[in-house]
Coordinates of C-alpha atoms and ligand atoms in Angstrom, one line a residue:
M12 CA 115.7 126.8 77.3
N13 CA 117.4 123.5 77.5
S14 CA 114.4 121.4 78.4
A15 CA 116.1 118.1 77.5
E16 CA 117.6 118.0 80.9
R17 CA 114.9 117.6 83.4
P18 CA 114.3 115.8 86.6
R19 CA 113.6 112.3 85.7
C20 CA 111.4 109.7 87.0
S21 CA 113.0 107.3 84.5
R22 CA 116.6 106.5 84.1
R23 CA 117.4 107.9 80.7
G24 CA 120.1 110.5 80.3
L25 CA 120.4 111.4 84.0
L26 CA 124.1 111.3 84.3
A27 CA 124.5 113.6 81.3
A28 CA 122.3 116.2 83.1
A29 CA 124.3 115.9 86.3
A30 CA 127.6 116.2 84.5
A31 CA 126.4 119.4 82.8
L32 CA 125.8 121.2 86.0
P33 CA 128.4 123.5 87.5
V34 CA 130.1 122.0 90.5
S35 CA 129.1 124.9 92.7
A36 CA 125.5 124.3 92.0
V37 CA 125.8 120.6 93.0
A38 CA 127.7 121.6 96.1
A39 CA 125.1 124.1 97.1
L40 CA 122.3 121.5 97.0
C41 CA 124.3 118.6 98.5
A42 CA 126.5 120.3 101.0
G43 CA 125.8 119.3 104.6
D44 CA 124.6 115.8 103.6
S45 CA 125.0 113.3 106.4
R46 CA 127.1 115.6 108.5
G47 CA 126.7 116.6 112.1
T48 CA 123.5 118.7 112.1
P49 CA 120.2 117.5 113.7
D50 CA 119.1 116.9 110.1
G51 CA 122.3 115.2 109.3
A52 CA 120.7 111.9 108.3
R53 CA 118.7 113.6 105.6
Y54 CA 120.0 113.8 102.0
F55 CA 118.9 117.5 101.6
P56 CA 118.9 119.1 105.0
R57 CA 118.7 122.6 103.5
H58 CA 115.2 121.8 102.2
G59 CA 112.4 121.5 104.6
S60 CA 111.9 122.1 108.3
Y61 CA 111.0 120.0 111.3
G62 CA 109.7 123.0 113.1
H63 CA 106.2 122.4 111.8
R64 CA 104.2 120.0 109.8
T65 CA 101.8 121.1 107.1
L66 CA 98.1 120.2 107.0
A67 CA 97.0 122.2 103.9
Y68 CA 98.2 124.5 101.3
D69 CA 95.7 127.0 99.7
L70 CA 97.5 128.6 96.8
S71 CA 96.0 131.5 94.8
L72 CA 98.1 132.2 91.8
A73 CA 97.8 134.6 88.9
Y74 CA 100.0 134.1 85.9
D75 CA 100.6 136.5 83.1
P76 CA 102.1 134.6 80.1
G77 CA 103.0 137.9 78.3
R78 CA 105.5 138.9 81.1
A79 CA 106.0 135.3 82.4
W80 CA 105.1 136.8 85.8
L81 CA 103.6 135.0 88.7
E82 CA 101.8 136.6 91.7
G83 CA 100.9 134.3 94.5
R84 CA 99.2 134.1 97.9
A85 CA 99.9 131.0 99.9
R86 CA 97.7 130.2 102.9
I87 CA 99.3 127.4 104.9
Q88 CA 97.6 125.5 107.7
A89 CA 100.3 123.9 109.9
V90 CA 101.0 122.6 113.4
A91 CA 104.1 123.6 115.4
R92 CA 106.2 120.6 116.3
E93 CA 108.5 122.4 118.8
R94 CA 108.5 125.5 120.9
T95 CA 109.8 128.2 118.6
R96 CA 109.1 131.7 117.3
R97 CA 110.7 130.9 114.0
I98 CA 108.7 129.5 111.1
E99 CA 110.7 128.4 108.1
L100 CA 109.5 127.9 104.5
D101 CA 111.4 127.2 101.3
L102 CA 111.0 129.6 98.4
S103 CA 113.6 130.2 95.8
R104 CA 114.1 133.5 93.9
L105 CA 110.6 134.9 94.1
A106 CA 110.1 138.1 96.1
V107 CA 108.1 138.1 99.3
H108 CA 105.6 141.0 99.6
G109 CA 104.4 140.3 103.1
A110 CA 103.4 137.6 105.6
R111 CA 100.8 137.1 108.3
L112 CA 100.5 134.6 111.1
D113 CA 96.9 133.8 112.2
G114 CA 95.8 136.9 110.3
Q115 CA 98.2 139.4 111.9
P116 CA 101.2 140.9 110.0
V117 CA 104.5 139.4 111.2
A118 CA 108.2 140.1 110.5
V119 CA 109.5 138.2 107.5
R120 CA 112.9 138.0 106.0
R121 CA 114.8 135.9 103.4
E122 CA 117.7 133.7 104.4
G123 CA 119.0 132.2 101.1
G124 CA 116.3 129.9 99.8
K125 CA 114.3 130.3 103.0
V126 CA 111.5 132.6 104.0
V127 CA 111.6 133.1 107.8
L128 CA 108.6 134.4 109.7
T129 CA 109.1 135.4 113.3
A130 CA 106.1 134.9 115.6
P131 CA 105.5 137.7 118.2
R132 CA 105.7 135.1 121.0
P133 CA 106.8 131.4 121.1
L134 CA 104.5 128.8 119.6
A135 CA 103.8 125.8 121.7
P136 CA 104.3 122.3 120.3
G137 CA 101.0 121.1 118.8
R138 CA 99.6 124.6 118.3
Q139 CA 97.8 124.9 115.0
L140 CA 98.6 128.0 112.9
E141 CA 97.8 129.7 109.6
V142 CA 100.6 131.3 107.7
E143 CA 99.9 133.6 104.8
V144 CA 102.7 134.6 102.4
R145 CA 102.2 137.0 99.5
Y146 CA 104.9 136.7 96.9
G147 CA 105.7 137.1 93.2
G148 CA 108.2 137.4 90.4
R149 CA 109.3 135.6 87.3
P150 CA 109.6 132.0 88.3
A151 CA 112.5 130.0 86.8
P152 CA 113.7 126.4 87.2
L153 CA 116.4 125.5 89.7
A154 CA 119.7 124.0 88.5
S155 CA 120.3 120.8 90.3
P156 CA 122.4 117.6 90.1
F157 CA 119.2 116.2 88.4
G158 CA 118.8 118.8 85.7
S159 CA 116.5 121.8 85.7
I160 CA 113.7 121.3 88.2
G161 CA 110.6 123.2 89.2
W162 CA 108.5 125.8 87.3
D163 CA 109.6 126.4 83.7
R164 CA 108.2 127.8 80.5
T165 CA 107.4 125.4 77.7
G166 CA 108.6 127.8 75.0
D167 CA 105.5 127.4 72.9
E168 CA 103.8 130.3 71.2
H169 CA 101.1 130.5 73.9
G170 CA 103.5 131.2 76.7
G171 CA 102.7 127.8 78.3
T172 CA 104.3 126.8 81.6
L173 CA 105.0 123.5 83.3
V174 CA 106.2 122.1 86.6
A175 CA 108.5 119.1 87.1
S176 CA 109.8 119.4 90.6
Q177 CA 111.3 116.0 91.6
P178 CA 113.1 116.2 93.9
L179 CA 113.7 119.8 95.0
G180 CA 111.8 122.1 92.6
A181 CA 108.7 122.9 94.5
P182 CA 110.1 126.1 96.1
T183 CA 110.4 127.6 92.6
W184 CA 106.7 128.3 92.6
F185 CA 105.3 128.3 96.1
P186 CA 106.5 128.7 99.7
C187 CA 106.5 125.2 101.3
N188 CA 108.0 122.8 103.8
D189 CA 110.0 121.0 101.1
R190 CA 110.5 117.6 102.7
P191 CA 109.1 114.4 101.0
D192 CA 107.5 113.3 104.3
D193 CA 105.6 116.5 104.9
K194 CA 102.3 115.7 103.2
A195 CA 99.3 117.9 103.0
A196 CA 96.0 118.7 101.2
Y197 CA 96.1 121.2 98.4
T198 CA 93.7 123.8 96.9
V199 CA 95.2 125.6 94.0
S200 CA 93.5 128.3 92.0
V201 CA 95.3 129.7 88.9
T202 CA 94.1 132.9 87.1
V203 CA 95.2 133.1 83.5
P204 CA 94.1 135.2 80.5
R205 CA 90.8 134.1 79.0
G206 CA 91.4 131.4 76.4
H207 CA 94.2 129.9 78.5
H208 CA 93.8 126.8 80.6
A209 CA 95.3 125.8 83.9
L210 CA 95.7 122.3 85.3
A211 CA 96.6 121.1 88.8
N212 CA 96.5 118.0 90.9
G213 CA 93.2 116.5 91.9
T214 CA 89.7 117.6 90.8
L215 CA 88.6 120.8 89.0
R216 CA 86.3 122.5 91.5
E217 CA 85.5 125.7 89.5
C218 CA 86.3 127.5 86.3
R219 CA 85.2 131.1 86.5
E220 CA 85.5 133.7 83.9
D221 CA 85.9 137.3 85.0
G222 CA 86.4 140.0 82.3
G223 CA 89.5 139.1 80.4
S224 CA 90.7 136.4 82.7
V225 CA 89.6 132.9 83.9
R226 CA 90.3 131.3 87.3
W227 CA 90.7 127.5 87.5
T228 CA 90.4 126.0 91.0
Y229 CA 91.5 122.5 91.9
H230 CA 91.4 120.6 95.1
H231 CA 93.3 117.4 96.1
P232 CA 92.8 116.1 99.6
G233 CA 96.1 114.3 99.2
P234 CA 98.0 113.9 101.4
M235 CA 100.7 115.0 98.9
S236 CA 104.4 115.7 99.1
T237 CA 105.5 119.1 97.8
Y238 CA 107.5 117.7 94.9
L239 CA 104.4 116.0 93.5
A240 CA 102.4 119.2 93.3
A241 CA 102.2 120.7 89.8
V242 CA 100.5 123.4 87.7
Y243 CA 100.4 123.6 83.9
T244 CA 99.1 126.6 82.0
G245 CA 98.6 127.0 78.2
R246 CA 96.2 125.6 75.7
F247 CA 95.1 122.0 75.9
T248 CA 92.7 119.6 74.5
H249 CA 91.0 117.8 77.4
D250 CA 89.6 114.3 77.5
T251 CA 87.7 113.3 80.6
Q252 CA 85.9 110.0 81.4
Q253 CA 84.7 108.2 84.5
H254 CA 86.6 105.1 85.4
E255 CA 85.8 102.3 87.8
V256 CA 89.3 102.2 89.4
A257 CA 90.5 105.8 89.1
G258 CA 87.3 107.8 89.6
T259 CA 87.8 110.6 87.1
L260 CA 90.3 109.9 84.4
R261 CA 91.4 113.0 82.6
N262 CA 94.1 113.7 80.1
A263 CA 95.2 117.0 78.5
Y264 CA 97.4 117.6 75.5
P265 CA 98.4 120.4 73.2
P266 CA 95.8 120.3 70.4
H267 CA 98.4 119.4 67.7
L268 CA 99.6 116.4 69.7
A269 CA 96.1 115.1 70.7
E270 CA 95.8 112.4 68.1
H271 CA 99.1 110.7 68.9
A272 CA 98.7 111.3 72.7
R273 CA 95.2 109.7 72.7
H274 CA 96.7 106.6 71.0
D275 CA 99.7 106.4 73.2
L276 CA 97.8 106.8 76.5
A277 CA 94.8 104.7 75.5
R278 CA 95.8 101.7 77.7
Q279 CA 96.0 103.8 80.9
P280 CA 92.6 102.3 82.0
R281 CA 93.8 98.8 81.6
M282 CA 97.0 99.6 83.5
L283 CA 95.0 101.1 86.4
E284 CA 92.8 98.0 86.5
H285 CA 95.8 95.6 86.3
F286 CA 97.8 97.4 89.0
A287 CA 94.7 97.7 91.2
R288 CA 94.4 93.9 91.0
L289 CA 98.1 93.5 91.9
F290 CA 98.7 96.4 94.4
G291 CA 95.2 97.0 95.9
P292 CA 92.7 99.8 95.4
Y293 CA 93.9 102.9 93.5
P294 CA 94.7 105.4 96.2
F295 CA 93.3 108.7 94.8
E296 CA 90.1 110.3 93.5
S297 CA 91.4 110.9 90.0
Y298 CA 94.2 110.2 87.6
G299 CA 95.4 111.7 84.3
A300 CA 98.3 112.6 82.2
V301 CA 99.3 116.0 80.8
V302 CA 101.5 116.2 77.7
V303 CA 103.4 119.5 77.5
D304 CA 104.6 121.2 74.4
A305 CA 108.3 120.9 75.4
E306 CA 110.9 118.1 75.4
L307 CA 111.3 116.5 78.8
G308 CA 114.2 114.3 79.9
A309 CA 111.7 112.0 81.4
P310 CA 108.1 112.0 82.6
V311 CA 107.3 112.8 86.2
E312 CA 104.7 111.1 88.4
N313 CA 102.9 114.2 89.9
Q314 CA 100.2 113.0 92.2
T315 CA 97.0 112.3 90.1
L316 CA 98.6 114.1 87.1
S317 CA 101.7 112.6 85.5
V318 CA 103.5 114.8 83.0
F319 CA 105.0 113.7 79.7
G320 CA 107.0 115.7 77.2
R321 CA 106.0 116.0 73.5
N322 CA 109.0 113.7 72.9
H323 CA 107.2 110.9 74.8
V324 CA 104.4 110.9 72.3
D325 CA 105.1 109.2 69.0
G326 CA 101.7 107.7 68.0
R327 CA 103.3 104.2 68.3
R328 CA 103.3 103.7 72.1
G329 CA 107.1 103.8 71.9
W330 CA 107.1 105.1 75.6
E331 CA 104.4 103.0 77.0
T332 CA 106.6 101.4 79.6
L333 CA 106.9 104.9 81.2
V334 CA 103.1 105.4 81.0
A335 CA 102.9 102.2 83.2
H336 CA 105.8 103.4 85.4
E337 CA 104.2 106.7 86.3
I338 CA 100.8 105.0 87.0
A339 CA 102.6 102.6 89.4
H340 CA 104.1 105.5 91.2
Q341 CA 100.7 106.6 92.3
W342 CA 100.8 103.6 94.7
F343 CA 104.5 103.4 95.3
G344 CA 106.1 106.9 95.7
N345 CA 103.0 109.0 95.9
S346 CA 100.6 107.2 98.2
V347 CA 103.4 105.4 100.0
G348 CA 106.0 108.2 100.1
L349 CA 109.5 108.4 101.3
A350 CA 110.6 109.2 104.8
D351 CA 113.7 110.6 103.2
W352 CA 115.2 110.6 99.7
R353 CA 117.8 108.0 100.6
H354 CA 115.0 105.4 100.3
I355 CA 114.4 106.3 96.7
W356 CA 114.7 102.6 95.6
L357 CA 111.3 102.1 97.2
N358 CA 109.9 104.5 94.6
E359 CA 112.0 103.6 91.5
G360 CA 112.6 99.9 92.0
F361 CA 108.9 99.4 92.5
A362 CA 107.8 101.5 89.5
T363 CA 110.4 99.8 87.3
Y364 CA 109.2 96.4 88.4
A365 CA 105.7 97.5 87.5
E366 CA 107.0 98.2 83.9
W367 CA 108.0 94.5 83.8
L368 CA 104.6 93.4 85.3
W369 CA 102.8 95.3 82.6
S370 CA 104.9 93.7 79.8
E371 CA 104.1 90.3 81.4
H372 CA 100.4 91.1 81.5
L373 CA 100.5 92.0 77.8
G374 CA 101.9 88.6 77.0
E375 CA 105.2 90.2 75.9
D376 CA 108.5 89.5 77.8
D377 CA 107.7 88.3 81.3
A378 CA 109.3 89.8 84.4
D379 CA 111.7 86.9 84.7
T380 CA 113.0 87.5 81.2
L381 CA 113.3 91.2 81.7
A382 CA 115.0 90.8 85.1
R383 CA 117.6 88.5 83.6
Q384 CA 118.3 90.9 80.8
A385 CA 118.6 93.7 83.3
W386 CA 120.9 91.6 85.5
Q387 CA 123.2 91.0 82.5
E388 CA 123.4 94.7 81.9
L389 CA 124.1 95.5 85.6
A390 CA 126.8 92.8 85.7
G391 CA 128.7 94.7 83.0
R392 CA 128.6 98.0 85.0
R393 CA 130.8 99.2 87.9
Q394 CA 129.7 97.7 91.2
N395 CA 130.0 100.8 93.3
L396 CA 126.5 101.7 94.5
R397 CA 124.4 100.7 97.5
I398 CA 120.8 101.3 96.2
A399 CA 119.3 101.6 99.6
D400 CA 121.7 104.5 100.3
P401 CA 123.0 105.7 96.9
G402 CA 124.1 109.1 98.0
S403 CA 122.3 112.4 97.3
R404 CA 123.9 112.9 94.0
R405 CA 123.0 109.5 92.7
L406 CA 119.4 109.4 93.6
F407 CA 118.3 108.8 90.0
D408 CA 121.2 106.6 89.0
D409 CA 119.7 104.1 86.6
R410 CA 121.1 101.2 88.7
V411 CA 118.8 102.3 91.6
Y412 CA 115.9 101.6 89.2
V413 CA 117.0 98.4 87.6
R414 CA 118.7 96.8 90.6
G415 CA 115.7 97.8 92.8
A416 CA 113.4 96.0 90.4
C417 CA 115.8 92.9 90.3
A418 CA 115.7 92.9 94.2
L419 CA 111.9 92.7 94.0
H420 CA 112.1 90.0 91.4
A421 CA 114.5 88.0 93.6
L422 CA 112.0 88.4 96.5
R423 CA 109.2 87.1 94.2
L424 CA 111.2 84.1 93.1
E425 CA 112.0 83.2 96.7
L426 CA 108.5 83.7 98.2
G427 CA 106.3 82.7 95.2
D428 CA 103.7 84.9 93.6
E429 CA 101.0 84.6 96.2
A430 CA 103.2 85.7 99.1
F431 CA 105.1 88.3 97.0
F432 CA 101.9 90.1 95.8
A433 CA 100.6 89.9 99.4
V434 CA 103.7 91.8 100.4
L435 CA 103.1 94.5 97.8
R436 CA 99.4 94.9 98.6
G437 CA 100.0 94.9 102.3
W438 CA 102.8 97.4 102.0
H439 CA 100.5 99.9 100.3
A440 CA 97.6 99.2 102.6
A441 CA 99.8 99.7 105.7
H442 CA 101.5 103.0 104.6
R443 CA 98.8 104.5 102.3
G444 CA 99.0 108.3 102.6
G445 CA 102.2 108.1 104.7
S446 CA 105.9 107.9 104.4
A447 CA 108.1 104.9 104.9
D448 CA 111.7 103.6 104.8
T449 CA 113.7 100.6 103.8
D450 CA 113.7 99.1 107.3
A451 CA 109.9 99.3 107.5
F452 CA 109.7 97.4 104.2
L453 CA 112.1 94.7 105.4
A454 CA 110.0 94.3 108.6
H455 CA 106.7 94.3 106.7
A456 CA 107.9 91.7 104.1
G457 CA 109.2 89.5 106.8
R458 CA 106.0 89.6 108.7
T459 CA 103.9 88.9 105.6
A460 CA 106.1 86.1 104.4
G461 CA 106.4 84.5 107.8
R462 CA 110.2 84.5 107.6
G463 CA 113.0 87.0 107.6
V464 CA 113.7 88.4 104.2
E465 CA 117.0 90.1 105.1
P466 CA 119.1 87.2 103.6
I467 CA 117.3 87.7 100.3
L468 CA 117.2 91.5 100.2
L469 CA 120.1 92.9 102.1
P470 CA 122.7 91.9 99.5
W471 CA 120.7 93.6 96.8
L472 CA 120.1 96.7 98.8
Y473 CA 123.4 97.3 100.7
D474 CA 126.2 95.3 99.0
K475 CA 128.0 96.9 96.2
R476 CA 128.6 93.6 94.5
L477 CA 125.7 92.3 92.4
P478 CA 124.0 89.2 93.9
A479 CA 122.9 86.4 91.6
L480 CA 119.2 86.1 90.8
P481 CA 117.6 82.9 92.2
D482 CA 116.7 80.3 89.6
A483 CA 113.2 80.6 88.3
D484 CA 112.7 77.0 89.2
D485 CA 113.0 77.9 92.9
A486 CA 109.9 80.1 92.8
G487 CA 108.1 79.8 96.1
A488 CA 110.4 77.1 97.4
Ligands
ZN502 ZN1 110.0 106.7 88.5

């Protein structure tokens, strides 16, 4: 398993992963982008459906690590958005055993990466429905322009598994409406052999042993995008504490990595407290990090449960900027999600700027110093990317991250700290639990600042040429 090439939330090594992918695989994912279908404005129109919106997923999974075999039953509460008999879900590779609509068996067939159910009569717009899909097989990650994504095995001696789905890997382990703006509540129960553990987003509701197996049940009211849902199985050391900002704070690590991981994650409570001061109340009922016994290209900010690889744990906090980055995503990326992947700078620019804010808070390099260093690096690069519309194959180009953070720093210098942080707090407050886009951010920032911010931000977002950073002396002028 080449687990070094994974979906990345951070900017390291991404281009190498894309370059390693066969052209046909890239084309399969990206074809149809921005061309004449009703979904033509979306970056990945083959993922997700506008025929319904999801209210809740209830996933009942059983995983056999000996055979690497997953059996699942998904109960999905949804609402029809248009008059149709066709209900489309995304599910890659796994076999479908049967499906029901409102408790009655219905016709189901595969169409490529889709599971298509046919209702016996047309569904009216606004009608609530319950879909049940029973499925199973040996899950495997999906090759993508962003590395291997989705469900994978860790390769450790216990047969552990991991999920790292960003952006398109969710259908590797459950049938879903795989659009970033289709957010829902999740209940996930995972049955594994006794002695094995399972982790999922949200709060542990129950852990029930039955003969030789144990069922772990979690609930997260969300709302959560499909790509942020995750399950981990294997053997973990768990640390749980109550925290004023995050509610329950829980971390899990392979036992042999626990000492280093505890040290490297020890400042998570301070990060949560600092970011809550800057961005507003923490949006969820819990937070935690899971370290998996595999090498990951980069951590991923699963909602309430960020994942790090064993290569991100060194006992010296060598990756602490990414610990801060994933926490910041809980506000920007997870709570305030994306209307479409093209607006990715709203996730990655904000989380990268949060890395700089954390450094500033520690009394190390301040954000202005880090922004000017980043600007120098950007100035030496090709100027051929519009970060507010980078193209589907360059979603995770490191320039989206760094230039996005520089754009926010330029806004801070022009508005001053008070107005700038009011913009960030207000952005989260206004769109908490929802999905947003770049135009909405420009409008919000302008309203909050009391003046149009387009002259400041548009060159950063839509020009290929790199704008100059304002002088630090101009702050708030
Ligand atoms: Zn990120």
